[in-house]
Amino acid sequence: MSSWKKLLKEETKQSVANVKLSEEVRNTPLSVREGARENERKKKTGFSGFFAVVASLFKKKYVAACLAAVLCLCAIVPTVIALSVNTNEAYAVVLEINPSVMFITDKKGNVTGVKSLNADADVILADDEVMNGLCGKPLAESAEAFIDQALMLGYMDFASCKNAVKFSADEDLPFIAESVSAAEKYFCEKGVYSAVIKDITTEEAFYGMTGISAAKQNLGEEAKSVEALSGERNVSDLEQAYDSNVLGGLYKLVSSRIPSIIESAGLLIRMQLKNFEIKACTFYQKDYWDIKDEDNGVTLTRLKNEMAELIAEYTELTNGKYKMRNGWELDNACAEYSDFFGEVVEGTSLTEYTKRVSEYFSSFSFDKFKGIEDKVLDILAKTDVDTMGFETLTRVPSSKKEYVKDLRKVLNELSVCLKKDNKAEYEAEREKISAESYDEYKSKIIDKYGSFENFWQEIKK
C-alpha cells in the first residue's frame, strides 16, 4: 500500500520538474497574474461575481465612513477638553490694611486680576510695574507683595502692636488659609507685630464690601471687567471725579510735603537776608553772585561761605532742581512764597516769617487748598517733588482719557514721595519675631479684645 503512494509521489515530482514555462509567463508580474486569476473567477461566477464586487465596494465605503467618524471625533475631543480646561471659575478675595484691594483668582488660587477698592490702594496700583507683578502668582505671594508695598509707603506703624490685615471672602477657600499663614510669616520676618485675620462672611456683606455689583454672575466674573483703579470708575461726571480724585490726590501730595515746604521757605528767607548782609558790606550794593569769585576780606569771606552752605542745602532739598545760580532765581523763588509770608525785605525777622508759614500750613485743609491750588503748586515745585506736567492738573479735563492720565500722574508722584519719606524706617533692621512670641502676641489680643474681629473694629475707629 505504501509502495504505490511512494511511486505516485515520485512521478508527480518528476512531471512538475519537466514543465517548461514560456518566457512571457515567467516574466509576467505577480500582480498581473493575480489580476488574470481574478478575471477568470469573474467569468466563471457570472452574476455572483457582480454581487461580490458590490460587497467589496460596500465594505470599502464602510471602512471609509468609520475612518471619517474617527477623524471627526479626534477633532472634536480636543476642543471639548480645551473648553473644560479654560473655563475656570473666578473667585474674589478682599485684603484690607488700609489700603484695600480685591484679588481675582482662578479655582487654584492663582491671581488673574487686582482691583483697587479705595484711594489709598490706587496709590499702589497706579504703578504698572507693581500691578503687573501682582498677577500670575498664587494669592499668598501676591498678597504678601501688596502688604510689602503698603509698608513701604508707610501705611502701617512699624513701632505699634495695633496693626492688622484682613482677608475676606464669601466662601472658605483653601488658598485663603495659605495666604494668612504666608502673611504671618512675612510680618515675623519683617519684625512687625500685626494680626492677620480671616473673615468668611455672607455673600451680601461681601458684595457690599467691594462696591462692585454681582447681579449678572459671581463677583469674581463681574469684577474682571471693571477698571483696576477705584478712581477710574464711575466718572460720568468728570468735574466731580476730578475734584475728588485729581485735586484730592494733589492735596495729599502737598500735605505730605508740608515739612519740606516750610524748610524751603526758611532757607529762601535766610538766603535773602544773607544776601542783604553781603550787599551792605560792598560798594555799589553788590550781591553774592557779583563777588563770589573775588578775593574779599574776612567778613565778606565768612558771609560768602555761609551763603554757599545755604545754597548747597537748598539744592539738596530740591534734588538739584534749584542751584541758585543768580540773584534773579532767588528773587523769583521768594516771590512765589510771598502770598504765604509776605515780601522779604531788609530787617525782616526770620523767626516771625517762618512762624507765619508754619501756622498757615498747620491748618491746611482741602477747602483751603482748592482756592489756591495754582499758587500751592508753585511752591511745591520748590521742594523735591517732580512737578513736570502738573501745569494741566488745576483745570477740569475734557475727556475721561485726559482725566485718567492726570489721575495717574498725581498718584505716581504721591507714591514716589511716600516711599521716599518712609524709606529709612522701612529699611531699618529689626529683630525677627519668633513663632512663640507671635503666638503670645495673638493670645494677648484674644484675651484683651475677645476676638480678632473686635480688635479689628477697635483699631479701625
Coordinates of C-alpha atoms in Angstrom, one line a residue:
M1 CA 0.0 0.0 0.0
S2 CA 2.7 2.3 0.9
S3 CA 4.7 1.4 -2.2
W4 CA 2.3 2.7 -4.8
K5 CA 1.8 6.0 -2.8
K6 CA 5.6 6.4 -2.9
L7 CA 5.7 5.7 -6.6
L8 CA 2.9 8.3 -7.3
K9 CA 4.7 11.0 -5.4
E10 CA 8.0 10.5 -7.3
E11 CA 6.2 10.5 -10.7
T12 CA 4.4 13.7 -9.8
K13 CA 7.6 15.4 -8.7
Q14 CA 9.3 14.4 -11.9
S15 CA 6.4 15.7 -14.1
V16 CA 6.5 19.1 -12.4
A17 CA 10.2 19.4 -12.8
N18 CA 9.9 18.7 -16.6
V19 CA 7.3 21.5 -17.1
K20 CA 8.8 24.4 -19.2
L21 CA 7.2 27.8 -18.6
S22 CA 7.1 30.2 -21.5
E23 CA 9.3 33.3 -21.4
E24 CA 6.1 35.5 -21.3
V25 CA 4.6 33.7 -18.4
R26 CA 7.8 33.7 -16.4
N27 CA 8.3 37.4 -16.9
T28 CA 4.7 38.5 -16.0
P29 CA 4.5 40.5 -12.7
L30 CA 2.7 38.8 -9.8
S31 CA 0.0 41.5 -9.6
V32 CA -0.9 40.9 -13.3
R33 CA -1.0 37.2 -12.8
E34 CA -3.3 37.7 -9.8
G35 CA -5.5 40.1 -11.8
A36 CA -5.7 37.4 -14.5
R37 CA -6.8 34.9 -12.0
E38 CA -9.5 37.3 -10.7
N39 CA -10.9 37.9 -14.2
E40 CA -11.0 34.1 -14.7
R41 CA -13.0 33.8 -11.4
K42 CA -15.4 36.6 -12.5
K43 CA -16.1 34.8 -15.8
K44 CA -16.9 31.6 -14.0
T45 CA -19.1 33.2 -11.3
G46 CA -21.3 35.4 -13.6
F47 CA -23.9 37.3 -11.5
S48 CA -22.4 36.0 -8.3
G49 CA -19.2 37.9 -9.3
F50 CA -21.1 41.1 -9.7
F51 CA -22.5 40.8 -6.2
A52 CA -19.0 40.1 -4.9
V53 CA -17.8 43.4 -6.4
V54 CA -20.7 45.3 -4.8
A55 CA -20.0 43.7 -1.5
S56 CA -16.3 44.6 -1.8
L57 CA -17.2 48.3 -2.6
F58 CA -19.6 48.4 0.3
K59 CA -17.0 47.1 2.6
K60 CA -14.6 49.8 1.5
K61 CA -17.1 52.6 1.9
Y62 CA -18.0 51.3 5.4
V63 CA -14.4 51.4 6.4
A64 CA -14.0 55.0 5.0
A65 CA -17.1 56.1 6.9
C66 CA -15.7 54.7 10.1
L67 CA -12.4 56.4 9.5
A68 CA -14.2 59.8 8.8
A69 CA -16.1 59.4 12.0
V70 CA -13.0 58.7 14.0
L71 CA -11.3 61.7 12.5
C72 CA -14.2 64.0 13.4
L73 CA -14.2 62.6 16.9
C74 CA -10.5 63.3 17.2
A75 CA -11.1 66.9 16.0
I76 CA -14.0 67.4 18.5
V77 CA -12.5 65.9 21.6
P78 CA -9.5 68.3 22.0
T79 CA -12.0 71.2 21.6
V80 CA -14.2 69.9 24.4
I81 CA -11.1 69.3 26.6
A82 CA -9.8 72.8 25.9
L83 CA -13.1 74.3 26.8
S84 CA -13.3 72.4 30.0
V85 CA -9.7 73.4 30.9
N86 CA -10.1 77.1 30.0
T87 CA -13.5 77.5 31.7
N88 CA -12.2 78.3 35.2
E89 CA -14.4 79.7 37.8
A90 CA -13.4 83.1 39.1
Y91 CA -13.1 83.9 42.9
A92 CA -12.7 87.1 44.7
V93 CA -10.8 87.8 47.9
V94 CA -10.6 91.2 49.6
L95 CA -7.4 92.2 51.5
E96 CA -7.8 95.2 53.8
I97 CA -4.9 97.0 55.5
N98 CA -5.9 100.1 54.7
P99 CA -5.4 100.3 51.7
S100 CA -8.0 97.8 50.5
V101 CA -7.8 95.7 47.4
M102 CA -9.6 92.8 45.7
F103 CA -7.8 89.9 44.2
I104 CA -9.5 87.9 41.4
T105 CA -8.2 84.3 41.3
D106 CA -8.9 81.1 39.4
K107 CA -10.0 77.9 41.2
K108 CA -6.4 77.1 42.1
G109 CA -5.9 80.4 43.8
N110 CA -3.7 82.0 41.1
V111 CA -4.2 85.7 40.8
T112 CA -5.7 86.8 37.4
G113 CA -6.6 90.4 38.3
V114 CA -6.3 93.0 41.0
K115 CA -8.8 95.8 41.7
S116 CA -8.4 98.7 44.0
L117 CA -11.2 99.4 46.5
N118 CA -10.1 102.9 47.7
A119 CA -7.9 105.9 47.0
D120 CA -5.0 104.6 49.1
A121 CA -4.9 101.3 47.1
D122 CA -4.9 103.5 43.9
V123 CA -1.6 105.0 45.0
I124 CA 0.0 101.5 45.0
L125 CA -1.7 100.0 41.9
A126 CA -1.1 103.1 39.7
D127 CA 2.4 101.8 39.3
D128 CA 2.2 99.5 36.3
E129 CA 5.2 97.5 37.4
V130 CA 3.7 96.8 40.8
M131 CA 0.3 95.9 39.2
N132 CA 1.9 93.5 36.7
G133 CA 4.0 91.9 39.5
L134 CA 0.9 91.0 41.4
C135 CA -0.8 89.0 38.7
G136 CA 0.1 85.4 37.6
K137 CA 1.1 84.3 41.1
P138 CA -0.5 82.3 43.9
L139 CA -2.7 84.5 46.1
A140 CA -0.3 84.0 49.1
E141 CA 2.6 85.5 47.1
S142 CA 0.6 88.3 45.5
A143 CA -1.0 89.3 48.9
E144 CA 2.4 89.4 50.5
A145 CA 3.8 91.6 47.8
F146 CA 0.9 94.0 48.2
I147 CA 1.4 94.1 52.0
D148 CA 5.1 94.8 51.4
Q149 CA 4.2 97.8 49.2
A150 CA 1.8 99.1 51.9
L151 CA 4.6 99.0 54.4
M152 CA 7.0 100.6 52.0
L153 CA 4.6 103.6 51.6
G154 CA 4.0 104.0 55.3
Y155 CA 0.5 102.6 55.7
M156 CA 1.4 100.7 58.8
D157 CA 3.1 101.7 62.0
F158 CA 6.2 99.7 62.4
A159 CA 6.6 100.5 66.1
S160 CA 3.0 99.8 67.1
C161 CA 1.4 96.5 68.0
K162 CA -2.0 97.7 66.9
N163 CA -1.7 96.6 63.3
A164 CA -3.9 94.2 61.4
V165 CA -4.7 93.0 57.9
K166 CA -7.8 91.1 57.0
F167 CA -8.6 88.6 54.3
S168 CA -12.4 88.4 53.5
A169 CA -14.4 86.1 51.1
D170 CA -17.9 84.7 50.9
E171 CA -16.6 81.1 51.0
D172 CA -13.8 79.4 52.8
L173 CA -11.3 78.7 50.0
P174 CA -8.1 76.6 50.9
F175 CA -5.8 79.2 49.4
I176 CA -7.0 81.9 51.8
A177 CA -5.7 79.9 54.8
E178 CA -2.4 79.6 52.9
S179 CA -2.3 83.4 52.4
V180 CA -3.0 84.0 56.1
S181 CA -0.1 81.8 57.1
A182 CA 2.2 83.4 54.5
A183 CA 1.3 86.9 55.8
E184 CA 2.0 86.0 59.4
K185 CA 5.4 84.6 58.3
Y186 CA 6.1 87.8 56.4
F187 CA 5.4 90.0 59.5
C188 CA 7.6 87.8 61.7
E189 CA 10.5 88.0 59.2
K190 CA 10.0 91.8 58.9
G191 CA 9.9 92.2 62.7
V192 CA 6.5 93.9 62.7
Y193 CA 3.6 92.9 65.0
S194 CA 0.4 92.6 63.1
A195 CA -2.6 90.4 63.4
V196 CA -3.7 88.6 60.2
I197 CA -7.5 87.9 60.2
K198 CA -9.5 85.6 58.0
D199 CA -13.2 86.6 57.7
I200 CA -15.6 84.3 55.8
T201 CA -18.7 86.5 55.6
T202 CA -22.1 86.4 53.9
E203 CA -22.4 86.9 50.2
E204 CA -24.4 90.1 50.7
A205 CA -21.9 91.6 53.1
F206 CA -19.0 90.7 50.8
Y207 CA -20.7 92.3 47.8
G208 CA -21.2 95.4 49.9
M209 CA -17.6 95.4 50.9
T210 CA -16.4 95.5 47.3
G211 CA -18.8 98.1 45.9
I212 CA -19.0 96.1 42.7
S213 CA -22.3 94.6 41.6
A214 CA -22.6 90.9 41.0
A215 CA -26.0 90.8 39.6
K216 CA -25.1 89.1 36.3
Q217 CA -22.9 86.3 37.7
N218 CA -20.5 85.7 40.6
L219 CA -18.4 88.6 41.9
G220 CA -15.1 87.3 40.5
E221 CA -16.5 87.2 37.0
E222 CA -18.2 90.6 37.3
A223 CA -15.0 92.2 38.7
K224 CA -12.9 91.2 35.7
S225 CA -14.4 93.9 33.5
V226 CA -14.1 96.9 35.9
E227 CA -11.1 99.3 35.9
A228 CA -8.2 98.5 38.1
L229 CA -8.3 101.8 40.0
S230 CA -11.3 102.9 42.0
G231 CA -10.6 106.5 40.7
E232 CA -11.2 105.3 37.2
R233 CA -14.7 104.0 37.9
N234 CA -18.0 105.9 37.7
V235 CA -16.5 109.0 36.1
S236 CA -19.5 110.1 34.1
D237 CA -19.3 113.4 35.9
L238 CA -15.8 114.4 35.1
E239 CA -15.9 117.6 37.2
Q240 CA -16.8 115.7 40.3
A241 CA -14.3 112.9 39.6
Y242 CA -11.6 115.5 39.0
D243 CA -12.5 117.3 42.2
S244 CA -12.5 114.2 44.4
N245 CA -9.6 112.3 42.9
V246 CA -7.2 114.6 41.0
L247 CA -7.4 117.6 43.3
G248 CA -7.8 115.2 46.3
G249 CA -4.6 113.5 45.2
L250 CA -2.8 116.8 44.8
Y251 CA -3.9 117.8 48.3
K252 CA -2.5 114.6 49.7
L253 CA 0.7 115.2 47.8
V254 CA 1.1 118.8 49.1
S255 CA 0.2 117.6 52.7
S256 CA 3.0 115.0 52.5
R257 CA 5.5 117.7 51.6
I258 CA 4.5 120.4 54.2
P259 CA 7.6 119.9 56.2
S260 CA 9.7 120.4 53.0
I261 CA 7.6 123.4 52.1
I262 CA 8.3 125.0 55.4
E263 CA 12.0 124.1 55.3
S264 CA 12.2 125.5 51.8
A265 CA 10.6 128.8 52.9
G266 CA 13.1 129.1 55.8
L267 CA 16.1 128.5 53.5
L268 CA 14.9 131.0 51.0
I269 CA 14.4 133.7 53.6
R270 CA 17.8 133.0 55.1
M271 CA 19.4 133.3 51.7
Q272 CA 17.7 136.6 51.0
L273 CA 18.7 138.0 54.4
K274 CA 22.3 136.8 53.9
N275 CA 22.4 138.5 50.5
F276 CA 21.2 141.7 52.1
E277 CA 24.2 141.4 54.6
I278 CA 26.6 140.9 51.7
K279 CA 25.3 143.9 49.8
A280 CA 25.7 146.1 52.9
C281 CA 29.4 145.2 53.1
T282 CA 30.2 146.0 49.5
F283 CA 30.4 149.2 47.4
Y284 CA 27.6 149.7 44.9
Q285 CA 25.4 147.1 46.8
K286 CA 26.9 144.1 45.0
D287 CA 25.2 140.8 45.8
Y288 CA 26.7 137.3 46.5
W289 CA 26.9 136.4 42.8
D290 CA 28.8 139.6 41.9
I291 CA 31.6 138.8 44.3
K292 CA 31.6 135.1 44.9
D293 CA 34.7 134.6 42.8
E294 CA 36.6 137.5 44.2
D295 CA 39.1 137.7 47.0
N296 CA 37.5 139.5 49.9
G297 CA 38.1 140.5 53.4
V298 CA 37.4 138.3 56.4
T299 CA 33.8 139.4 56.9
L300 CA 32.8 139.0 53.3
T301 CA 34.5 135.7 53.0
R302 CA 32.6 134.4 56.0
L303 CA 29.3 135.7 54.6
K304 CA 30.0 134.1 51.2
N305 CA 30.8 130.8 52.8
E306 CA 27.5 130.9 54.8
M307 CA 25.6 131.8 51.7
A308 CA 27.3 128.9 49.8
E309 CA 26.2 126.5 52.6
L310 CA 22.6 127.7 52.4
I311 CA 22.5 127.3 48.6
A312 CA 24.0 123.8 48.9
E313 CA 21.4 122.8 51.4
Y314 CA 18.6 124.2 49.3
T315 CA 19.9 122.4 46.2
E316 CA 19.9 119.1 48.1
L317 CA 16.4 119.8 49.3
T318 CA 15.1 120.2 45.8
N319 CA 17.1 117.2 44.4
G320 CA 19.3 119.5 42.3
K321 CA 16.4 121.3 40.6
Y322 CA 17.4 124.7 42.1
K323 CA 21.0 125.6 42.4
M324 CA 20.6 129.4 42.9
R325 CA 23.0 130.4 40.1
N326 CA 22.0 134.1 40.2
G327 CA 20.1 136.7 42.2
W328 CA 17.1 136.5 39.8
E329 CA 16.5 132.9 40.7
L330 CA 16.5 133.6 44.4
D331 CA 14.1 136.6 44.0
N332 CA 11.7 134.6 41.8
A333 CA 11.6 131.7 44.4
C334 CA 10.9 134.1 47.2
A335 CA 8.2 135.9 45.3
E336 CA 6.2 132.7 44.9
Y337 CA 6.2 132.3 48.7
S338 CA 5.2 135.9 49.3
D339 CA 1.5 135.1 49.4
F340 CA 2.2 133.0 52.5
F341 CA 4.7 135.1 54.4
G342 CA 4.8 138.4 52.5
E343 CA 7.7 140.1 50.8
V344 CA 11.2 139.6 52.3
V345 CA 12.8 143.0 53.0
E346 CA 15.9 144.1 54.8
G347 CA 15.4 143.8 58.5
T348 CA 12.8 141.0 58.2
S349 CA 12.5 138.8 61.2
L350 CA 13.4 135.3 60.2
T351 CA 11.6 133.8 63.2
E352 CA 8.4 135.8 62.5
Y353 CA 8.2 134.8 58.9
T354 CA 8.9 131.1 59.4
K355 CA 6.3 131.1 62.2
R356 CA 3.8 132.6 59.9
V357 CA 4.3 129.9 57.2
S358 CA 4.1 127.1 59.8
E359 CA 0.8 128.5 61.2
Y360 CA -0.7 128.7 57.8
F361 CA 0.1 125.1 56.9
S362 CA -0.8 123.8 60.3
S363 CA -4.5 124.3 59.4
F364 CA -4.1 123.5 55.8
S365 CA -7.4 121.9 54.7
F366 CA -8.7 120.6 51.4
D367 CA -11.1 123.5 51.1
K368 CA -8.3 126.0 51.6
F369 CA -6.2 124.2 49.1
K370 CA -8.9 124.2 46.4
G371 CA -8.9 128.0 46.4
I372 CA -5.2 128.5 45.8
E373 CA -4.0 125.3 44.1
D374 CA -2.1 127.1 41.4
K375 CA 0.0 129.1 43.9
V376 CA 0.5 126.0 46.1
L377 CA 1.8 124.0 43.2
D378 CA 4.3 126.9 42.5
I379 CA 5.8 126.4 46.0
L380 CA 5.5 122.6 45.8
A381 CA 7.9 122.9 42.8
K382 CA 10.5 124.4 45.2
T383 CA 10.7 121.1 47.1
D384 CA 11.9 117.6 46.0
V385 CA 8.6 116.9 44.1
D386 CA 8.8 116.4 40.3
T387 CA 6.1 118.8 39.2
M388 CA 6.8 118.4 35.5
G389 CA 3.5 118.1 33.7
F390 CA 1.5 119.4 36.7
E391 CA 0.5 122.6 34.8
T392 CA -2.6 120.9 33.5
L393 CA -3.7 119.5 36.8
T394 CA -5.5 122.6 38.1
R395 CA -8.3 122.5 35.5
V396 CA -11.1 120.1 34.8
P397 CA -10.1 117.7 32.0
S398 CA -12.2 117.5 28.8
S399 CA -12.3 113.7 28.4
K400 CA -12.1 110.6 30.5
K401 CA -8.8 109.7 28.8
E402 CA -7.3 113.0 29.8
Y403 CA -8.7 112.6 33.4
V404 CA -7.1 109.2 33.8
K405 CA -3.8 110.5 32.6
D406 CA -3.9 113.3 35.2
L407 CA -5.0 110.9 37.9
R408 CA -2.2 108.5 37.3
K409 CA 0.3 111.4 37.2
V410 CA -0.7 112.5 40.7
L411 CA -0.9 109.0 42.1
N412 CA 2.6 108.0 40.8
E413 CA 4.2 111.1 42.2
L414 CA 2.5 110.6 45.5
S415 CA 3.8 107.0 45.6
V416 CA 7.3 108.3 44.9
C417 CA 7.1 110.8 47.8
L418 CA 5.6 108.4 50.3
K419 CA 8.3 105.8 49.5
K420 CA 11.0 108.4 50.0
D421 CA 9.5 109.6 53.3
N422 CA 9.3 106.1 54.7
K423 CA 12.5 104.6 53.2
A424 CA 14.6 104.9 56.3
E425 CA 12.0 103.2 58.6
Y426 CA 11.1 100.5 56.1
E427 CA 14.8 99.6 55.5
A428 CA 15.8 99.7 59.2
E429 CA 17.0 96.4 60.6
R430 CA 14.6 94.8 63.1
E431 CA 14.8 91.7 65.1
K432 CA 12.8 88.9 63.7
I433 CA 9.8 87.8 65.7
S434 CA 9.9 84.1 66.8
A435 CA 6.9 81.8 66.4
E436 CA 6.5 81.7 70.2
S437 CA 6.5 85.5 70.5
Y438 CA 4.0 85.8 67.7
D439 CA 1.6 83.2 69.2
E440 CA 1.9 85.1 72.5
Y441 CA 1.0 88.3 70.7
K442 CA -2.1 86.8 69.2
S443 CA -3.2 85.3 72.6
K444 CA -2.9 88.7 74.2
I445 CA -5.2 90.2 71.5
I446 CA -7.8 87.5 72.2
D447 CA -7.5 88.0 76.0
K448 CA -8.0 91.8 75.7
Y449 CA -10.5 92.1 72.9
G450 CA -12.3 88.8 72.9
S451 CA -11.7 88.2 69.2
F452 CA -9.6 89.3 66.2
E453 CA -12.7 90.9 64.7
N454 CA -13.2 93.1 67.9
F455 CA -9.5 94.0 67.7
W456 CA -10.0 95.0 64.0
Q457 CA -13.0 97.2 64.8
E458 CA -11.1 98.9 67.6
I459 CA -8.0 99.8 65.6
K460 CA -10.1 101.0 62.6
K461 CA -12.1 103.5 64.6

